[in-house]
Tab-separated table of C-alpha atoms in Angstrom:
chain	number	residue	atom	x	y	z
A	246	MET	CA	-41.803	3.769	-46.106
A	247	GLN	CA	-41.647	1.874	-48.502
A	248	GLU	CA	-38.487	3.496	-50.115
A	249	TYR	CA	-36.945	1.700	-47.312
A	250	LEU	CA	-39.114	-1.718	-48.372
A	251	PRO	CA	-35.168	-2.260	-51.031
A	252	LEU	CA	-32.742	-1.178	-48.012
A	253	PHE	CA	-35.228	-4.312	-45.584
A	254	ALA	CA	-34.599	-7.017	-48.546
A	255	ASP	CA	-31.091	-6.459	-48.944
A	256	ALA	CA	-30.498	-6.845	-45.476
A	257	MET	CA	-32.136	-9.857	-44.904
A	258	LEU	CA	-30.722	-12.033	-48.009
A	259	LEU	CA	-27.857	-10.877	-46.067
A	260	THR	CA	-28.789	-12.259	-43.041
A	261	LEU	CA	-30.124	-15.525	-44.478
A	262	PHE	CA	-26.675	-15.720	-47.024
A	263	ILE	CA	-24.432	-15.085	-44.151
A	264	GLY	CA	-26.534	-17.078	-41.440
A	265	TRP	CA	-26.916	-20.277	-44.156
A	266	ILE	CA	-23.396	-20.867	-44.512
A	267	GLY	CA	-23.001	-20.056	-41.163
A	268	VAL	CA	-24.566	-22.940	-40.311
A	269	ILE	CA	-23.521	-25.047	-43.110
A	270	ILE	CA	-19.744	-24.535	-41.299
A	271	SER	CA	-21.850	-25.478	-38.146
A	272	VAL	CA	-23.109	-29.023	-39.201
A	273	VAL	CA	-19.682	-30.054	-41.033
A	274	LEU	CA	-17.799	-28.962	-37.572
A	275	GLY	CA	-20.333	-30.869	-35.352
A	276	LEU	CA	-19.811	-34.028	-37.733
A	277	ILE	CA	-16.261	-33.902	-37.492
A	278	ALA	CA	-16.035	-33.239	-33.514
A	279	ALA	CA	-18.778	-35.204	-32.506
A	280	PHE	CA	-17.120	-38.703	-35.066
A	281	ILE	CA	-14.195	-37.863	-32.982
A	282	GLN	CA	-15.945	-37.968	-29.632
A	283	TYR	CA	-17.369	-41.106	-30.834
A	284	PHE	CA	-14.513	-42.937	-31.772
A	285	LYS	CA	-12.419	-41.270	-28.983
A	286	ILE	CA	-9.473	-40.225	-31.454
A	287	PRO	CA	-6.685	-40.004	-29.090
A	288	VAL	CA	-5.130	-36.165	-28.962
A	289	LEU	CA	-8.111	-35.435	-31.184
A	290	ARG	CA	-10.895	-35.655	-28.819
A	291	GLN	CA	-9.174	-33.304	-25.895
A	292	ILE	CA	-9.182	-30.946	-28.431
A	293	ILE	CA	-12.529	-31.113	-29.603
A	294	LYS	CA	-13.815	-30.795	-25.475
A	295	VAL	CA	-11.290	-27.370	-24.989
A	296	TYR	CA	-12.951	-26.040	-28.497
A	297	ILE	CA	-16.189	-27.026	-27.395
A	298	GLU	CA	-15.961	-26.130	-23.599
A	299	LEU	CA	-15.089	-22.471	-25.022
A	300	PHE	CA	-17.082	-22.015	-27.753
A	301	ARG	CA	-20.435	-23.395	-25.676
A	302	ASN	CA	-19.824	-20.969	-23.098
A	303	THR	CA	-19.054	-17.793	-24.294
A	304	PRO	CA	-21.159	-15.379	-26.330
A	305	LEU	CA	-21.214	-15.175	-30.251
A	306	LEU	CA	-21.069	-11.475	-29.120
A	307	ILE	CA	-17.552	-11.917	-27.933
A	308	GLN	CA	-15.583	-14.227	-30.176
A	309	LEU	CA	-17.160	-11.842	-33.276
A	310	PHE	CA	-15.747	-9.178	-31.664
A	311	PHE	CA	-12.545	-11.481	-30.806
A	312	LEU	CA	-12.063	-11.976	-34.302
A	313	TYR	CA	-13.138	-9.136	-36.049
A	314	PHE	CA	-10.680	-7.047	-33.706
A	315	ALA	CA	-8.432	-8.811	-32.707
A	316	LEU	CA	-7.148	-11.226	-34.047
A	317	PRO	CA	-5.979	-8.676	-36.396
A	318	LYS	CA	-3.592	-7.478	-34.387
A	319	ILE	CA	-1.576	-9.962	-34.431
A	320	GLY	CA	-1.947	-9.907	-38.345
A	321	LEU	CA	-5.238	-12.031	-39.726
A	322	SER	CA	-7.517	-9.841	-40.192
A	323	MET	CA	-10.732	-11.032	-42.346
A	324	SER	CA	-13.538	-9.189	-44.215
A	325	PRO	CA	-16.377	-8.352	-41.388
A	326	GLN	CA	-18.473	-11.757	-44.393
A	327	VAL	CA	-16.364	-14.295	-43.298
A	328	CYS	CA	-16.191	-12.847	-39.770
A	329	GLY	CA	-19.357	-13.149	-39.128
A	330	ALA	CA	-19.674	-16.690	-41.001
A	331	LEU	CA	-16.760	-18.607	-38.697
A	332	GLY	CA	-17.915	-17.082	-35.882
A	333	LEU	CA	-21.180	-18.454	-36.717
A	334	GLY	CA	-19.531	-21.655	-37.517
A	335	LEU	CA	-17.775	-22.220	-35.212
A	336	LEU	CA	-20.649	-21.471	-32.416
A	337	GLY	CA	-22.768	-23.251	-33.963
A	338	GLY	CA	-20.081	-26.123	-34.586
A	339	SER	CA	-20.247	-25.701	-30.916
A	340	TYR	CA	-23.501	-26.960	-30.270
A	341	MET	CA	-24.156	-29.264	-33.302
A	342	ALA	CA	-20.825	-31.430	-31.489
A	343	GLU	CA	-23.466	-31.668	-28.606
A	344	ALA	CA	-26.314	-32.589	-30.361
A	345	PHE	CA	-24.648	-35.160	-32.364
A	346	ARG	CA	-22.995	-36.568	-29.424
A	347	SER	CA	-25.780	-37.353	-27.263
A	348	GLY	CA	-27.823	-38.841	-30.413
A	349	LEU	CA	-25.010	-41.250	-31.026
A	350	GLU	CA	-25.244	-41.927	-27.554
A	351	SER	CA	-28.564	-42.502	-27.438
A	352	VAL	CA	-27.672	-45.097	-29.718
A	353	ASP	CA	-27.571	-48.863	-26.960
A	354	LYS	CA	-24.338	-50.186	-27.724
A	355	ILE	CA	-26.227	-53.987	-27.938
A	356	GLN	CA	-27.486	-52.082	-30.987
A	357	SER	CA	-23.949	-52.085	-32.770
A	358	GLU	CA	-23.037	-55.711	-31.350
A	359	SER	CA	-25.641	-57.350	-32.288
A	360	ALA	CA	-24.704	-55.868	-36.068
A	361	LEU	CA	-22.395	-56.694	-35.648
A	362	SER	CA	-22.536	-60.057	-34.414
A	363	LEU	CA	-25.261	-60.317	-37.379
A	364	GLY	CA	-22.657	-60.387	-40.275
A	365	MET	CA	-22.485	-56.499	-40.217
A	366	THR	CA	-18.910	-54.549	-41.831
A	367	LYS	CA	-18.838	-51.481	-39.217
A	368	PHE	CA	-19.829	-49.765	-42.474
A	369	GLN	CA	-22.797	-51.642	-42.361
A	370	ALA	CA	-23.894	-51.155	-39.241
A	371	LEU	CA	-23.191	-47.500	-38.862
A	372	ARG	CA	-25.331	-46.511	-41.788
A	373	TYR	CA	-27.821	-48.919	-41.669
A	374	ILE	CA	-28.198	-49.362	-37.477
A	375	ILE	CA	-26.622	-46.393	-35.496
A	376	LEU	CA	-27.405	-43.539	-37.470
A	377	PRO	CA	-31.038	-43.355	-38.576
A	378	GLN	CA	-32.091	-44.006	-34.361
A	379	ALA	CA	-29.365	-41.306	-33.816
A	380	ILE	CA	-30.564	-39.348	-36.753
A	381	SER	CA	-34.314	-39.483	-35.137
A	382	THR	CA	-32.922	-37.854	-31.819
A	383	SER	CA	-30.887	-35.461	-32.250
A	384	MET	CA	-33.073	-34.070	-35.202
A	385	PRO	CA	-35.163	-31.940	-32.498
A	386	ALA	CA	-31.549	-30.510	-30.672
A	387	PHE	CA	-30.287	-29.899	-34.219
A	388	VAL	CA	-33.810	-27.896	-35.675
A	389	ALA	CA	-33.652	-25.862	-32.571
A	390	ASN	CA	-30.055	-25.281	-32.701
A	391	ILE	CA	-30.244	-23.880	-36.465
A	392	ILE	CA	-33.220	-21.428	-35.023
A	393	PHE	CA	-30.921	-20.179	-32.155
A	394	LEU	CA	-28.676	-19.835	-34.687
A	395	LEU	CA	-30.503	-17.751	-37.339
A	396	LYS	CA	-31.478	-16.072	-34.106
A	397	GLU	CA	-27.782	-15.553	-33.202
A	398	THR	CA	-27.487	-13.334	-36.915
A	399	SER	CA	-28.567	-10.444	-35.856
A	400	VAL	CA	-25.914	-10.007	-33.545
A	401	PHE	CA	-23.514	-9.294	-37.039
A	402	SER	CA	-24.687	-5.084	-36.590
A	403	ALA	CA	-21.737	-4.912	-33.891
A	404	ILE	CA	-18.809	-5.628	-36.692
A	405	SER	CA	-20.515	-2.854	-39.174
A	406	LEU	CA	-22.051	-6.589	-41.177
A	407	MET	CA	-25.196	-4.611	-42.754
A	408	ASP	CA	-27.752	-6.481	-41.763
A	409	LEU	CA	-30.953	-5.666	-40.399
A	410	MET	CA	-30.419	-4.571	-36.903
A	411	PHE	CA	-27.720	-2.632	-38.465
A	412	THR	CA	-30.234	-0.627	-40.819
A	413	ALA	CA	-33.013	-0.879	-39.024
A	414	LYS	CA	-31.140	1.583	-36.525
A	415	ASP	CA	-29.991	3.437	-39.492
A	416	LEU	CA	-32.891	4.210	-40.325
A	417	ILE	CA	-34.177	4.859	-37.054
A	418	GLY	CA	-30.428	7.009	-36.503
A	419	LEU	CA	-32.421	9.041	-40.048
A	420	TYR	CA	-35.398	9.565	-40.346
A	421	TYR	CA	-36.069	8.987	-36.737
A	422	LYS	CA	-39.562	6.171	-37.467
A	423	THR	CA	-38.780	4.545	-34.913
A	424	ALA	CA	-42.605	2.316	-35.494
A	425	GLU	CA	-42.076	1.927	-38.725
A	426	CYS	CA	-38.910	0.397	-39.117
A	427	LEU	CA	-39.104	-1.901	-35.701
A	428	VAL	CA	-42.268	-3.492	-37.114
A	429	MET	CA	-40.378	-3.911	-40.236
A	430	LEU	CA	-37.669	-5.605	-38.574
A	431	VAL	CA	-39.809	-7.859	-36.437
A	432	VAL	CA	-41.793	-8.454	-39.590
A	433	PHE	CA	-38.356	-9.080	-42.167
A	434	TYR	CA	-37.513	-11.507	-38.816
A	435	LEU	CA	-40.511	-13.113	-39.591
A	436	ILE	CA	-40.173	-13.856	-42.733
A	437	ILE	CA	-36.701	-15.346	-42.298
A	438	LEU	CA	-37.541	-17.739	-39.306
A	439	LEU	CA	-40.862	-18.690	-39.293
A	440	PRO	CA	-40.156	-21.351	-42.726
A	441	VAL	CA	-38.331	-22.842	-40.331
A	442	SER	CA	-40.060	-23.072	-37.298
A	443	ILE	CA	-42.413	-23.962	-38.677
A	444	VAL	CA	-40.780	-26.972	-41.096
A	445	GLY	CA	-38.534	-28.518	-38.514
A	446	SER	CA	-42.170	-29.035	-36.622
A	447	ILE	CA	-42.728	-30.857	-39.091
A	448	ILE	CA	-40.187	-32.711	-39.516
A	449	GLU	CA	-39.906	-33.561	-36.114
A	450	ARG	CA	-43.740	-34.601	-35.693
A	451	ARG	CA	-42.848	-37.085	-39.167
A	452	LEU	CA	-39.273	-37.666	-36.278
A	453	ARG	CA	-41.270	-39.523	-34.181
A	454	TYR	CA	-42.480	-42.191	-35.646
A	455	ALA	CA	-39.573	-43.635	-36.371
A	456	SER	CA	-38.486	-43.761	-32.394
A	457	PHE	CA	-37.818	-46.810	-31.930
A	458	GLY	CA	-38.141	-49.411	-29.087
A	459	ASP	CA	-41.222	-47.673	-27.467
B	234	MET	CA	3.684	-8.829	-23.347
B	235	GLN	CA	3.530	-5.442	-25.235
B	236	ALA	CA	3.613	-7.348	-28.204
B	237	LEU	CA	0.008	-8.616	-26.635
B	238	GLY	CA	-1.266	-5.216	-25.076
B	239	ILE	CA	-2.059	-7.431	-22.040
B	240	ASP	CA	-0.243	-4.973	-20.532
B	241	ALA	CA	-2.986	-1.734	-20.783
B	242	LEU	CA	-4.863	-4.208	-18.465
B	243	PHE	CA	-2.823	-3.245	-15.170
B	244	ARG	CA	-3.140	0.917	-16.077
B	245	GLY	CA	-4.584	2.179	-13.389
B	246	SER	CA	-6.851	0.420	-12.913
B	247	ASN	CA	-8.327	-0.760	-15.918
B	248	PHE	CA	-8.788	-4.659	-14.326
B	249	LEU	CA	-10.962	-4.268	-11.401
B	250	ARG	CA	-13.248	-1.942	-13.831
B	251	LEU	CA	-12.808	-4.505	-16.156
B	252	LEU	CA	-14.427	-6.985	-13.166
B	253	GLY	CA	-16.638	-4.073	-12.465
B	254	GLY	CA	-17.900	-4.517	-16.130
B	255	LEU	CA	-18.338	-8.053	-15.843
B	256	GLY	CA	-20.168	-7.381	-12.514
B	257	VAL	CA	-22.849	-5.269	-14.050
B	258	THR	CA	-23.253	-8.447	-16.686
B	259	LEU	CA	-24.391	-11.190	-13.763
B	260	GLU	CA	-26.479	-8.700	-11.925
B	261	LEU	CA	-28.054	-7.932	-14.216
B	262	SER	CA	-28.450	-11.266	-15.322
B	263	LEU	CA	-28.689	-12.458	-12.277
B	264	ILE	CA	-31.521	-10.525	-12.047
B	265	SER	CA	-33.277	-11.517	-14.819
B	266	VAL	CA	-32.886	-15.235	-13.899
B	267	ILE	CA	-34.775	-14.973	-10.385
B	268	PHE	CA	-37.948	-13.200	-12.327
B	269	SER	CA	-37.946	-15.673	-14.250
B	270	ILE	CA	-37.635	-19.251	-12.490
B	271	LEU	CA	-40.541	-17.496	-9.911
B	272	LEU	CA	-42.557	-16.793	-13.451
B	273	GLY	CA	-41.646	-19.223	-15.162
B	274	ILE	CA	-42.606	-22.123	-12.763
B	275	ILE	CA	-46.473	-20.149	-12.190
B	276	PHE	CA	-46.038	-20.257	-16.416
B	277	GLY	CA	-45.956	-24.106	-16.683
B	278	VAL	CA	-48.518	-24.779	-14.404
B	279	ILE	CA	-50.494	-22.582	-16.651
B	280	MET	CA	-49.436	-24.959	-19.563
B	281	THR	CA	-50.269	-28.148	-18.080
B	282	PHE	CA	-53.968	-27.410	-17.670
B	283	LYS	CA	-56.059	-28.498	-20.428
B	284	ASN	CA	-57.624	-25.499	-21.215
B	285	PRO	CA	-58.091	-24.376	-24.940
B	286	VAL	CA	-57.191	-21.031	-24.360
B	287	VAL	CA	-54.442	-20.656	-22.121
B	288	LYS	CA	-52.850	-23.544	-24.444
B	289	VAL	CA	-53.514	-20.846	-27.700
B	290	LEU	CA	-52.369	-17.988	-26.021
B	291	SER	CA	-49.109	-20.047	-24.795
B	292	ARG	CA	-48.439	-21.732	-27.797
B	293	ILE	CA	-47.993	-18.104	-29.326
B	294	TYR	CA	-46.150	-16.437	-26.167
B	295	LEU	CA	-43.627	-19.567	-26.790
B	296	GLU	CA	-43.272	-19.001	-30.222
B	297	ILE	CA	-42.633	-15.079	-30.507
B	298	VAL	CA	-39.991	-15.533	-27.863
B	299	ARG	CA	-38.674	-18.315	-30.392
B	300	ILE	CA	-38.379	-16.632	-33.790
B	301	MET	CA	-38.139	-13.445	-32.059
B	302	PRO	CA	-34.247	-12.881	-32.125
B	303	GLN	CA	-33.467	-11.273	-28.042
B	304	MET	CA	-31.446	-8.183	-29.798
B	305	VAL	CA	-34.816	-7.252	-31.953
B	306	LEU	CA	-36.937	-7.342	-28.570
B	307	LEU	CA	-34.619	-5.329	-26.812
B	308	PHE	CA	-34.863	-2.640	-29.357
B	309	VAL	CA	-38.463	-3.031	-29.293
B	310	VAL	CA	-39.339	-2.979	-25.874
B	311	PHE	CA	-35.692	0.344	-25.751
B	312	PHE	CA	-36.726	2.281	-28.337
B	313	GLY	CA	-40.290	1.899	-29.635
B	314	THR	CA	-42.336	1.965	-26.174
B	315	THR	CA	-40.558	4.416	-25.442
B	316	ARG	CA	-41.204	6.504	-28.044
B	317	LEU	CA	-44.516	5.329	-29.024
B	318	PHE	CA	-45.803	5.498	-24.727
B	319	GLY	CA	-43.699	8.338	-23.862
B	320	TRP	CA	-41.926	7.187	-21.159
B	321	ASN	CA	-38.440	7.248	-19.528
B	322	LEU	CA	-37.458	3.614	-19.172
B	323	SER	CA	-33.794	3.758	-18.588
B	324	ALA	CA	-31.714	1.123	-20.434
B	325	GLU	CA	-31.197	-1.420	-17.212
B	326	ALA	CA	-34.620	-1.559	-17.116
B	327	ALA	CA	-35.756	-2.975	-19.766
B	328	CYS	CA	-32.690	-5.399	-20.549
B	329	VAL	CA	-34.293	-6.873	-17.242
B	330	ILE	CA	-38.305	-6.292	-19.277
B	331	VAL	CA	-36.886	-8.058	-22.022
B	332	PHE	CA	-34.407	-11.119	-20.626
B	333	THR	CA	-36.870	-12.270	-17.894
B	334	PHE	CA	-39.719	-11.836	-20.460
B	335	TRP	CA	-37.644	-14.305	-23.043
B	336	GLY	CA	-37.029	-16.300	-19.448
B	337	THR	CA	-39.855	-16.692	-18.336
B	338	ALA	CA	-40.621	-18.598	-21.251
B	339	GLU	CA	-37.662	-20.616	-21.368
B	340	MET	CA	-37.429	-21.766	-17.911
B	341	GLY	CA	-41.983	-23.202	-18.804
B	342	ASP	CA	-41.053	-24.761	-22.014
B	343	LEU	CA	-38.654	-26.746	-19.545
B	344	VAL	CA	-41.534	-26.729	-16.098
B	345	ARG	CA	-43.937	-27.961	-18.343
B	346	GLY	CA	-41.600	-30.892	-19.583
B	347	ALA	CA	-40.767	-32.194	-16.621
B	348	VAL	CA	-44.411	-32.285	-15.423
B	349	THR	CA	-45.757	-33.811	-18.377
B	350	ALA	CA	-42.324	-36.842	-18.223
B	351	ILE	CA	-43.819	-38.291	-14.753
B	352	PRO	CA	-45.264	-41.004	-16.021
B	353	LYS	CA	-49.255	-41.078	-14.504
B	354	HIS	CA	-48.323	-44.553	-13.201
B	355	GLN	CA	-46.739	-42.726	-10.445
B	356	TYR	CA	-49.638	-41.058	-9.435
B	357	GLU	CA	-51.320	-43.706	-9.935
B	358	SER	CA	-49.479	-45.762	-7.230
B	359	SER	CA	-49.158	-43.230	-4.943
B	360	TYR	CA	-52.883	-43.344	-4.813
B	361	ALA	CA	-53.076	-46.300	-4.619
B	362	LEU	CA	-51.205	-47.040	-1.372
B	363	GLY	CA	-53.712	-44.278	-0.694
B	364	MET	CA	-51.729	-41.272	-0.093
B	365	SER	CA	-53.902	-37.747	-0.529
B	366	LYS	CA	-53.356	-36.119	-3.403
B	367	ALA	CA	-51.036	-33.037	-1.577
B	368	GLN	CA	-49.063	-36.307	-0.093
B	369	THR	CA	-48.770	-37.353	-3.658
B	370	TYR	CA	-47.227	-34.223	-4.613
B	371	TYR	CA	-45.040	-33.424	-1.515
B	372	HIS	CA	-43.426	-36.965	-2.007
B	373	ILE	CA	-44.041	-38.170	-5.178
B	374	ILE	CA	-44.169	-35.786	-8.632
B	375	VAL	CA	-41.877	-32.955	-6.642
B	376	PRO	CA	-38.821	-34.164	-5.571
B	377	GLN	CA	-39.284	-36.153	-9.407
B	378	THR	CA	-39.841	-32.830	-11.234
B	379	LEU	CA	-37.477	-31.162	-9.457
B	380	ARG	CA	-34.627	-33.592	-9.974
B	381	ARG	CA	-35.238	-33.215	-14.233
B	382	LEU	CA	-35.474	-29.014	-13.421
B	383	ILE	CA	-32.794	-28.379	-11.052
B	384	PRO	CA	-29.547	-28.812	-14.012
B	385	LEU	CA	-32.058	-27.454	-16.686
B	386	SER	CA	-32.890	-23.974	-15.324
B	387	ILE	CA	-28.282	-23.750	-13.940
B	388	ASN	CA	-27.841	-24.188	-17.858
B	389	LEU	CA	-30.394	-21.394	-18.157
B	390	VAL	CA	-28.529	-19.125	-16.126
B	391	THR	CA	-25.619	-19.506	-17.850
B	392	ARG	CA	-27.948	-19.404	-21.065
B	393	MET	CA	-28.411	-15.934	-20.028
B	394	ILE	CA	-25.259	-14.198	-18.503
B	395	LYS	CA	-24.194	-15.264	-21.685
B	396	THR	CA	-27.684	-13.516	-23.364
B	397	THR	CA	-27.043	-10.154	-21.578
B	398	SER	CA	-23.687	-9.287	-23.365
B	399	LEU	CA	-26.247	-7.950	-26.138
B	400	VAL	CA	-27.176	-4.988	-23.788
B	401	MET	CA	-23.752	-3.249	-24.641
B	402	MET	CA	-25.887	-3.410	-27.970
B	403	ILE	CA	-28.818	-0.379	-26.330
B	404	GLY	CA	-26.132	1.617	-24.079
B	405	VAL	CA	-25.264	-0.641	-21.213
B	406	VAL	CA	-22.089	-0.113	-19.596
B	407	GLU	CA	-21.182	-3.948	-19.581
B	408	VAL	CA	-17.666	-5.767	-19.633
B	409	LEU	CA	-16.942	-4.972	-22.952
B	410	LYS	CA	-18.135	-1.327	-23.501
B	411	VAL	CA	-15.427	-0.859	-20.775
B	412	SER	CA	-13.224	-2.893	-22.371
B	413	GLN	CA	-14.283	-0.600	-25.556
B	414	GLN	CA	-13.367	1.874	-23.272
B	415	ILE	CA	-9.904	1.367	-22.361
B	416	ILE	CA	-8.802	-0.027	-26.063
B	417	GLU	CA	-9.524	3.306	-26.860
B	418	ALA	CA	-7.808	4.897	-24.431
B	419	ASN	CA	-4.516	3.327	-24.480
B	420	ARG	CA	-4.636	3.424	-28.446
B	421	MET	CA	-0.977	5.502	-28.229
B	422	THR	CA	0.815	3.123	-25.430
B	423	SER	CA	0.064	0.206	-26.263
B	424	PRO	CA	-1.815	-0.603	-29.342
B	425	ASN	CA	-2.489	-3.772	-29.784
B	426	GLY	CA	-4.868	-3.470	-27.002
B	427	ALA	CA	-7.610	-4.209	-28.816
B	428	PHE	CA	-6.168	-8.403	-28.877
B	429	GLY	CA	-5.231	-8.464	-25.382
B	430	ILE	CA	-8.229	-6.782	-23.371
B	431	TYR	CA	-10.860	-8.963	-26.317
B	432	ALA	CA	-8.522	-12.526	-25.121
B	433	VAL	CA	-9.244	-11.639	-21.540
B	434	VAL	CA	-12.615	-10.857	-21.689
B	435	PHE	CA	-13.403	-14.144	-23.780
B	436	LEU	CA	-11.718	-16.127	-20.849
B	437	LEU	CA	-13.567	-13.913	-18.686
B	438	TYR	CA	-17.334	-14.772	-19.613
B	439	PHE	CA	-15.234	-18.604	-20.091
B	440	ILE	CA	-14.720	-18.451	-16.417
B	441	ALA	CA	-18.259	-16.903	-15.207
B	442	CYS	CA	-19.666	-19.187	-17.244
B	443	TRP	CA	-17.554	-22.643	-17.203
B	444	PRO	CA	-18.378	-23.563	-13.532
B	445	ILE	CA	-22.145	-23.509	-14.022
B	446	SER	CA	-22.412	-25.483	-16.870
B	447	LEU	CA	-20.319	-28.142	-15.335
B	448	LEU	CA	-22.173	-28.102	-12.569
B	449	ALA	CA	-24.865	-28.128	-14.420
B	450	GLY	CA	-23.794	-31.258	-16.472
B	451	HIS	CA	-23.251	-32.783	-13.273
B	452	LEU	CA	-26.169	-32.670	-11.785
B	453	GLU	CA	-28.046	-34.481	-14.980
B	454	LYS	CA	-25.746	-37.086	-14.573
B	455	LYS	CA	-25.917	-37.615	-11.090
B	456	TRP	CA	-30.014	-37.288	-10.887
B	457	SER	CA	-30.642	-39.504	-14.336
B	458	ASN	CA	-31.536	-43.279	-13.600
């Protein structure tokens, strides 16, 4: 089994790399989308709405197939790595947008009104009053989304990325060491996701102290 | 149409086959969802017990489901257990087992959340009004729990439909596999088939999930007081 360890390690690095790039894209996209919806910017808002509904209601596997196999037919080919990161980012963006938007909307209108009447500028109200409260409410959904996205990376093997699933499947096919490979698969996913899960629950617990009002 | 490769869809009974593939996906997810909701309600109620052993066990179960990708669970059940125990498991059965395992944890967590979200004073007030324990549950607790629970479990249905797209990876012939077959078979006559067919599959999934999400969102808004 030892000679396969480097293969799994390489695959894990690839999964981690593309997974976290996808997460970063999704956070950026989600923030943009959430702010567009929160400030009710016309036209853009409708586009964002369509994007969110479209990507929230389709599985990542289909999105990746579309990006990787369908788009080249109209002259837009990307490497599997780019497809993976982009697909994950687009999927995650729609989930993150919902999480951030519900966080922003959970802050009562009275809060921003009071801040403005205390003489704060709009930016100050957003920076010191709205965002801290919004962040602490959307944190659980945010952490859950990150774990969800990192889990979804297991689909990447479908577009011929050499990720953990692909490596495990390959080795099972080559050497018929099913049990060993599956154990390695589970262990490596634990290595990827357990720290995220633990750090996530610590952050959530700390932020719960910051909840306001009740 | 030729350039986009949608024409491959209308050759022979291709579109019907594609819909049949979607039917397989929906059927698998429906079976898994029914099992998960039933088992999840039981599991959720069990989780509200204050027994430490129950707490630790359910916590471990929840954490496994939270961390392990469904795909890994599918592989473990479909390739691992069959090799280990030497039994014969069809791909469909493996899917139902895995998605029920996953859905039960999700549903159980939702049930636990909904039950513990009922404030204690609801019980106390109804006892103070002279209601028996059964009456309290029937008239006060269960209706409130259901109102929180139903939109969330409808959401679980859409997530189940989306997750069952993975079954293609262990060889169930569902909508994605059928679309691959159609694309391969029509490679010569409509070389751009991949674009048209995958776009249609994308839309089919959307059409299957969107109304359900809308319904869940509508109910959630209607019942939140």
